[in-house]
C-alpha positions as a LaTeX table, in Angstrom:
\begin{tabular}{lrrr}
\hline
Residue & $x$ (\AA) & $y$ (\AA) & $z$ (\AA) \\
\hline
Met1 & $-17.56$ & 18.72 & $-2.84$ \\
Ser2 & $-21.03$ & 17.30 & $-2.14$ \\
Arg3 & $-23.39$ & 16.36 & $-4.94$ \\
Leu4 & $-25.61$ & 19.17 & $-6.17$ \\
Thr5 & $-29.35$ & 19.46 & $-6.75$ \\
Leu6 & $-31.31$ & 21.98 & $-8.81$ \\
Arg7 & $-35.11$ & 22.02 & $-8.75$ \\
Val8 & $-37.22$ & 23.79 & $-11.38$ \\
Val9 & $-39.95$ & 25.66 & $-9.53$ \\
Gln10 & $-41.23$ & 27.73 & $-12.44$ \\
Gly11 & $-41.18$ & 27.44 & $-16.22$ \\
Ala12 & $-42.00$ & 24.78 & $-18.82$ \\
Asp13 & $-39.98$ & 22.18 & $-16.87$ \\
Arg14 & $-41.64$ & 23.02 & $-13.55$ \\
Gly15 & $-41.36$ & 20.18 & $-11.07$ \\
Arg16 & $-38.28$ & 18.53 & $-12.57$ \\
Val17 & $-35.49$ & 17.75 & $-10.14$ \\
Phe18 & $-31.88$ & 17.42 & $-11.27$ \\
Ala19 & $-30.13$ & 15.63 & $-8.43$ \\
Asp20 & $-26.82$ & 13.99 & $-7.60$ \\
Leu21 & $-24.86$ & 16.23 & $-9.97$ \\
Arg22 & $-21.13$ & 16.83 & $-9.86$ \\
Pro23 & $-19.67$ & 20.14 & $-11.04$ \\
Pro24 & $-18.96$ & 21.38 & $-13.59$ \\
Ile25 & $-22.62$ & 21.70 & $-14.57$ \\
Thr26 & $-23.86$ & 23.44 & $-17.71$ \\
Ile27 & $-27.43$ & 24.66 & $-18.19$ \\
Gly28 & $-29.03$ & 25.49 & $-21.53$ \\
Arg29 & $-31.62$ & 24.44 & $-24.06$ \\
Glu30 & $-29.20$ & 22.41 & $-26.25$ \\
Glu31 & $-28.60$ & 18.69 & $-25.94$ \\
Gly32 & $-25.26$ & 18.04 & $-24.31$ \\
Asn33 & $-25.88$ & 20.30 & $-21.31$ \\
Thr34 & $-25.94$ & 18.70 & $-17.89$ \\
Ile35 & $-29.35$ & 20.32 & $-17.47$ \\
Gln36 & $-31.37$ & 20.82 & $-20.66$ \\
Leu37 & $-34.40$ & 23.10 & $-20.25$ \\
Asn38 & $-37.33$ & 23.61 & $-22.60$ \\
Asp39 & $-37.29$ & 27.40 & $-22.65$ \\
Glu40 & $-36.94$ & 29.46 & $-25.82$ \\
Arg41 & $-35.57$ & 32.40 & $-23.85$ \\
Ile42 & $-32.64$ & 30.36 & $-22.60$ \\
Ser43 & $-29.49$ & 30.29 & $-24.71$ \\
Arg44 & $-28.12$ & 27.06 & $-26.18$ \\
Tyr45 & $-25.40$ & 27.07 & $-23.53$ \\
His46 & $-26.62$ & 29.59 & $-21.00$ \\
Cys47 & $-24.52$ & 29.27 & $-17.85$ \\
Lys48 & $-22.30$ & 26.90 & $-15.91$ \\
Ile49 & $-21.63$ & 26.05 & $-12.28$ \\
Gln50 & $-18.14$ & 24.97 & $-11.34$ \\
Asp51 & $-16.17$ & 24.19 & $-8.21$ \\
Asp52 & $-13.33$ & 26.64 & $-7.63$ \\
Asn53 & $-11.29$ & 26.98 & $-4.46$ \\
Gln54 & $-14.03$ & 25.37 & $-2.35$ \\
His55 & $-16.66$ & 27.71 & $-3.77$ \\
Leu56 & $-19.45$ & 26.97 & $-6.23$ \\
Val57 & $-19.24$ & 29.63 & $-8.91$ \\
Leu58 & $-21.96$ & 30.39 & $-11.46$ \\
Thr59 & $-20.79$ & 31.94 & $-14.72$ \\
Asp60 & $-23.09$ & 33.37 & $-17.39$ \\
Leu61 & $-21.88$ & 32.10 & $-20.78$ \\
Glu62 & $-22.64$ & 35.37 & $-22.60$ \\
Ser63 & $-26.29$ & 34.35 & $-22.82$ \\
Thr64 & $-28.73$ & 36.48 & $-24.80$ \\
Asn65 & $-31.11$ & 37.25 & $-21.91$ \\
Gly66 & $-28.67$ & 37.02 & $-19.04$ \\
Thr67 & $-28.69$ & 35.20 & $-15.72$ \\
Arg68 & $-30.04$ & 36.40 & $-12.38$ \\
Val69 & $-29.35$ & 35.11 & $-8.91$ \\
Asn70 & $-31.82$ & 36.21 & $-6.24$ \\
Gly71 & $-33.18$ & 38.79 & $-8.65$ \\
Gln72 & $-29.82$ & 40.41 & $-9.41$ \\
Asp73 & $-28.15$ & 40.33 & $-12.82$ \\
Cys74 & $-24.80$ & 38.59 & $-12.67$ \\
Gln75 & $-21.97$ & 37.52 & $-14.91$ \\
Leu76 & $-20.06$ & 35.76 & $-12.15$ \\
Arg77 & $-21.48$ & 34.78 & $-8.77$ \\
Ile78 & $-20.61$ & 32.52 & $-5.83$ \\
Leu79 & $-23.67$ & 30.37 & $-5.17$ \\
Arg80 & $-25.06$ & 29.39 & $-1.80$ \\
Phe81 & $-27.63$ & 26.72 & $-1.11$ \\
Gly82 & $-31.11$ & 28.23 & $-1.21$ \\
Asp83 & $-30.28$ & 30.73 & $-3.96$ \\
Ile84 & $-32.78$ & 31.25 & $-6.77$ \\
Ile85 & $-31.39$ & 31.17 & $-10.32$ \\
Leu86 & $-33.48$ & 32.88 & $-13.00$ \\
Leu87 & $-32.90$ & 31.91 & $-16.64$ \\
Gly88 & $-35.32$ & 33.05 & $-19.31$ \\
Arg89 & $-38.76$ & 32.08 & $-18.01$ \\
Ser90 & $-37.38$ & 29.38 & $-15.72$ \\
Met91 & $-36.71$ & 29.59 & $-11.99$ \\
Leu92 & $-34.41$ & 27.08 & $-10.30$ \\
Leu93 & $-33.90$ & 26.51 & $-6.59$ \\
Phe94 & $-30.34$ & 25.51 & $-5.73$ \\
Gly95 & $-29.73$ & 22.79 & $-3.15$ \\
Thr96 & $-31.51$ & 20.04 & $-1.27$ \\
Ala97 & $-33.63$ & 20.70 & 1.81 \\
Glu98 & $-30.75$ & 19.44 & 3.97 \\
Gln99 & $-28.18$ & 21.68 & 2.26 \\
Ile100 & $-30.42$ & 24.72 & 2.62 \\
Ala101 & $-31.03$ & 23.90 & 6.29 \\
Gly102 & $-27.27$ & 23.71 & 6.74 \\
Arg103 & $-26.87$ & 27.18 & 5.27 \\
Leu104 & $-29.41$ & 28.59 & 7.69 \\
Gln105 & $-27.43$ & 27.18 & 10.61 \\
Glu106 & $-24.22$ & 28.91 & 9.56 \\
Pro107 & $-23.12$ & 31.54 & 12.12 \\
Lys108 & $-23.22$ & 35.13 & 10.91 \\
Thr109 & $-19.91$ & 36.57 & 12.07 \\
Ser110 & $-18.88$ & 38.90 & 9.28 \\
Asp111 & $-18.53$ & 42.64 & 9.88 \\
Glu112 & $-21.30$ & 43.23 & 7.37 \\
Asp113 & $-23.70$ & 40.97 & 9.29 \\
Val114 & $-22.84$ & 42.70 & 12.56 \\
Arg115 & $-23.61$ & 46.10 & 11.07 \\
Arg116 & $-26.88$ & 45.04 & 9.46 \\
Ser117 & $-30.05$ & 45.15 & 11.51 \\
Pro118 & $-32.29$ & 42.05 & 11.74 \\
Ala119 & $-34.65$ & 43.63 & 9.21 \\
Glu120 & $-31.78$ & 44.22 & 6.80 \\
Arg121 & $-30.66$ & 40.59 & 7.15 \\
Glu122 & $-33.97$ & 39.36 & 5.78 \\
Ala123 & $-34.32$ & 37.98 & 2.28 \\
Asp124 & $-33.14$ & 41.03 & 0.33 \\
Phe125 & $-34.07$ & 40.34 & $-3.25$ \\
Asp126 & $-37.07$ & 40.68 & $-5.51$ \\
Leu127 & $-38.34$ & 38.00 & $-7.86$ \\
Asp128 & $-38.38$ & 38.82 & $-11.54$ \\
Ala129 & $-41.61$ & 40.75 & $-12.18$ \\
Glu130 & $-41.88$ & 39.66 & $-15.82$ \\
Leu131 & $-41.29$ & 36.03 & $-14.88$ \\
Leu132 & $-43.97$ & 36.11 & $-12.20$ \\
Ala133 & $-46.37$ & 37.87 & $-14.55$ \\
Ala134 & $-45.94$ & 35.01 & $-17.04$ \\
Ala135 & $-46.70$ & 32.33 & $-14.44$ \\
Pro136 & $-49.97$ & 30.42 & $-14.89$ \\
Lys137 & $-52.81$ & 31.95 & $-12.88$ \\
Phe138 & $-56.42$ & 31.11 & $-12.27$ \\
Arg139 & $-58.83$ & 33.36 & $-14.17$ \\
Asp140 & $-60.35$ & 34.50 & $-10.89$ \\
Ala141 & $-58.08$ & 34.20 & $-7.88$ \\
Asn142 & $-61.12$ & 34.33 & $-5.60$ \\
Val143 & $-62.72$ & 31.23 & $-7.13$ \\
Leu144 & $-61.26$ & 27.98 & $-5.81$ \\
Pro145 & $-60.97$ & 24.97 & $-8.12$ \\
Glu146 & $-63.52$ & 22.29 & $-7.27$ \\
Ile147 & $-62.53$ & 19.21 & $-5.31$ \\
Pro148 & $-63.05$ & 16.05 & $-7.38$ \\
Glu149 & $-66.32$ & 14.23 & $-6.69$ \\
Arg150 & $-66.80$ & 10.57 & $-5.78$ \\
Leu151 & $-63.46$ & 10.20 & $-4.04$ \\
Ser152 & $-63.01$ & 6.94 & $-2.22$ \\
Pro153 & $-62.53$ & 7.23 & 1.55 \\
Ser154 & $-58.80$ & 6.60 & 1.22 \\
Gln155 & $-58.45$ & 9.17 & $-1.59$ \\
Ala156 & $-60.38$ & 11.75 & 0.45 \\
Ala157 & $-58.13$ & 11.07 & 3.44 \\
Gln158 & $-55.00$ & 11.43 & 1.31 \\
Leu159 & $-56.25$ & 14.69 & $-0.18$ \\
Ala160 & $-57.11$ & 16.08 & 3.25 \\
Glu161 & $-53.68$ & 15.08 & 4.55 \\
Leu162 & $-52.04$ & 16.84 & 1.62 \\
Phe163 & $-54.05$ & 20.03 & 2.17 \\
Glu164 & $-53.25$ & 19.89 & 5.89 \\
Tyr165 & $-49.54$ & 19.67 & 5.15 \\
Phe166 & $-49.53$ & 22.77 & 2.96 \\
His167 & $-51.91$ & 24.64 & 5.25 \\
Thr168 & $-49.54$ & 24.04 & 8.17 \\
Arg169 & $-46.41$ & 25.00 & 6.26 \\
Ile170 & $-47.94$ & 28.19 & 4.85 \\
Gly171 & $-49.34$ & 28.97 & 8.30 \\
Glu172 & $-45.80$ & 28.96 & 9.67 \\
Val173 & $-44.95$ & 31.71 & 7.17 \\
Val174 & $-48.09$ & 33.70 & 7.98 \\
Asp175 & $-47.34$ & 33.54 & 11.70 \\
Ser176 & $-43.80$ & 34.89 & 11.25 \\
Val177 & $-44.61$ & 37.81 & 8.93 \\
Gln178 & $-43.76$ & 41.25 & 10.28 \\
Ile179 & $-46.09$ & 44.01 & 9.11 \\
Asn180 & $-44.90$ & 47.57 & 8.64 \\
Asp181 & $-48.09$ & 49.66 & 8.48 \\
Arg182 & $-46.16$ & 52.86 & 7.84 \\
Lys183 & $-44.59$ & 51.51 & 4.64 \\
Ser184 & $-47.46$ & 49.15 & 3.78 \\
Thr185 & $-44.96$ & 46.30 & 3.51 \\
Ile186 & $-44.37$ & 42.92 & 5.10 \\
Ser187 & $-41.10$ & 41.13 & 5.80 \\
Val188 & $-39.99$ & 37.62 & 6.68 \\
Asp189 & $-36.66$ & 36.30 & 7.88 \\
Leu190 & $-34.41$ & 34.21 & 5.66 \\
Ala191 & $-35.25$ & 30.88 & 7.32 \\
Thr192 & $-38.97$ & 31.45 & 6.77 \\
Trp193 & $-38.37$ & 32.49 & 3.18 \\
Gln194 & $-36.39$ & 29.30 & 2.52 \\
Asn195 & $-39.17$ & 27.20 & 4.09 \\
Leu196 & $-41.67$ & 28.85 & 1.76 \\
Leu197 & $-39.44$ & 28.06 & $-1.22$ \\
Gln198 & $-39.38$ & 24.41 & $-0.12$ \\
Val199 & $-43.18$ & 24.34 & $-0.13$ \\
Tyr200 & $-43.26$ & 26.09 & $-3.52$ \\
Ser201 & $-40.83$ & 23.52 & $-4.94$ \\
Arg202 & $-42.82$ & 20.61 & $-3.55$ \\
Leu203 & $-46.03$ & 21.94 & $-5.10$ \\
Ala204 & $-44.29$ & 22.15 & $-8.49$ \\
Glu205 & $-43.23$ & 18.52 & $-8.17$ \\
Leu206 & $-46.74$ & 17.39 & $-7.19$ \\
Ile207 & $-48.33$ & 19.23 & $-10.12$ \\
Arg208 & $-45.90$ & 17.60 & $-12.53$ \\
Gly209 & $-46.44$ & 14.20 & $-10.93$ \\
Ile210 & $-50.22$ & 14.42 & $-11.35$ \\
Ala211 & $-49.94$ & 15.49 & $-15.00$ \\
Asp212 & $-47.22$ & 12.96 & $-15.88$ \\
Pro213 & $-47.84$ & 9.45 & $-14.50$ \\
Asp214 & $-44.29$ & 8.43 & $-15.46$ \\
Phe215 & $-42.77$ & 11.19 & $-13.33$ \\
Arg216 & $-41.45$ & 9.90 & $-10.01$ \\
Leu217 & $-41.72$ & 12.32 & $-7.10$ \\
Pro218 & $-38.49$ & 12.77 & $-5.13$ \\
Gly219 & $-38.53$ & 11.30 & $-1.65$ \\
\hline
\end{tabular}
């Protein structure tokens, strides 16, 4: 079994990356867990991930507030790279970029996949509404934060390069969105959704790195 990575993309530990882990892995707020999170809504020993019969299985350890995978409550769940694990107010992305890319390249040959239309094979889960409501937001979403003044030429170039990177990656999502005017909804395919999660995770890491000079950004 390959080493495992979990990235915190939302919550008090946003931006932390737990890499090179071997199952079994326990997650909770108590010392002694493989992953200890600073979240009062997470139980002392909240859930575990273990290797069983060549599957990675997540088990909720009778936590107070439960565990969700891709927005769905679960007691026992086989994990796949790219899944989102919701614990308390924390959101974790499971897998490295390479592992998630490998999942997207897997052939879809099951009877269920054959029966489902392309639209039905899109990302089919909702993020936790309460969790998203608790996420930090600007007071006015229409007012952009100011760019720092007196940047040196190299700093300005670095900042522009960073903005260009995220502008390009988000643009890829925008270009692939399918709009359903009749239902007033939009949809994206799974690969695009996973790419957006990668950008979201990277932003979390950058924010933590700026706030904490001792934090080392993953390569």
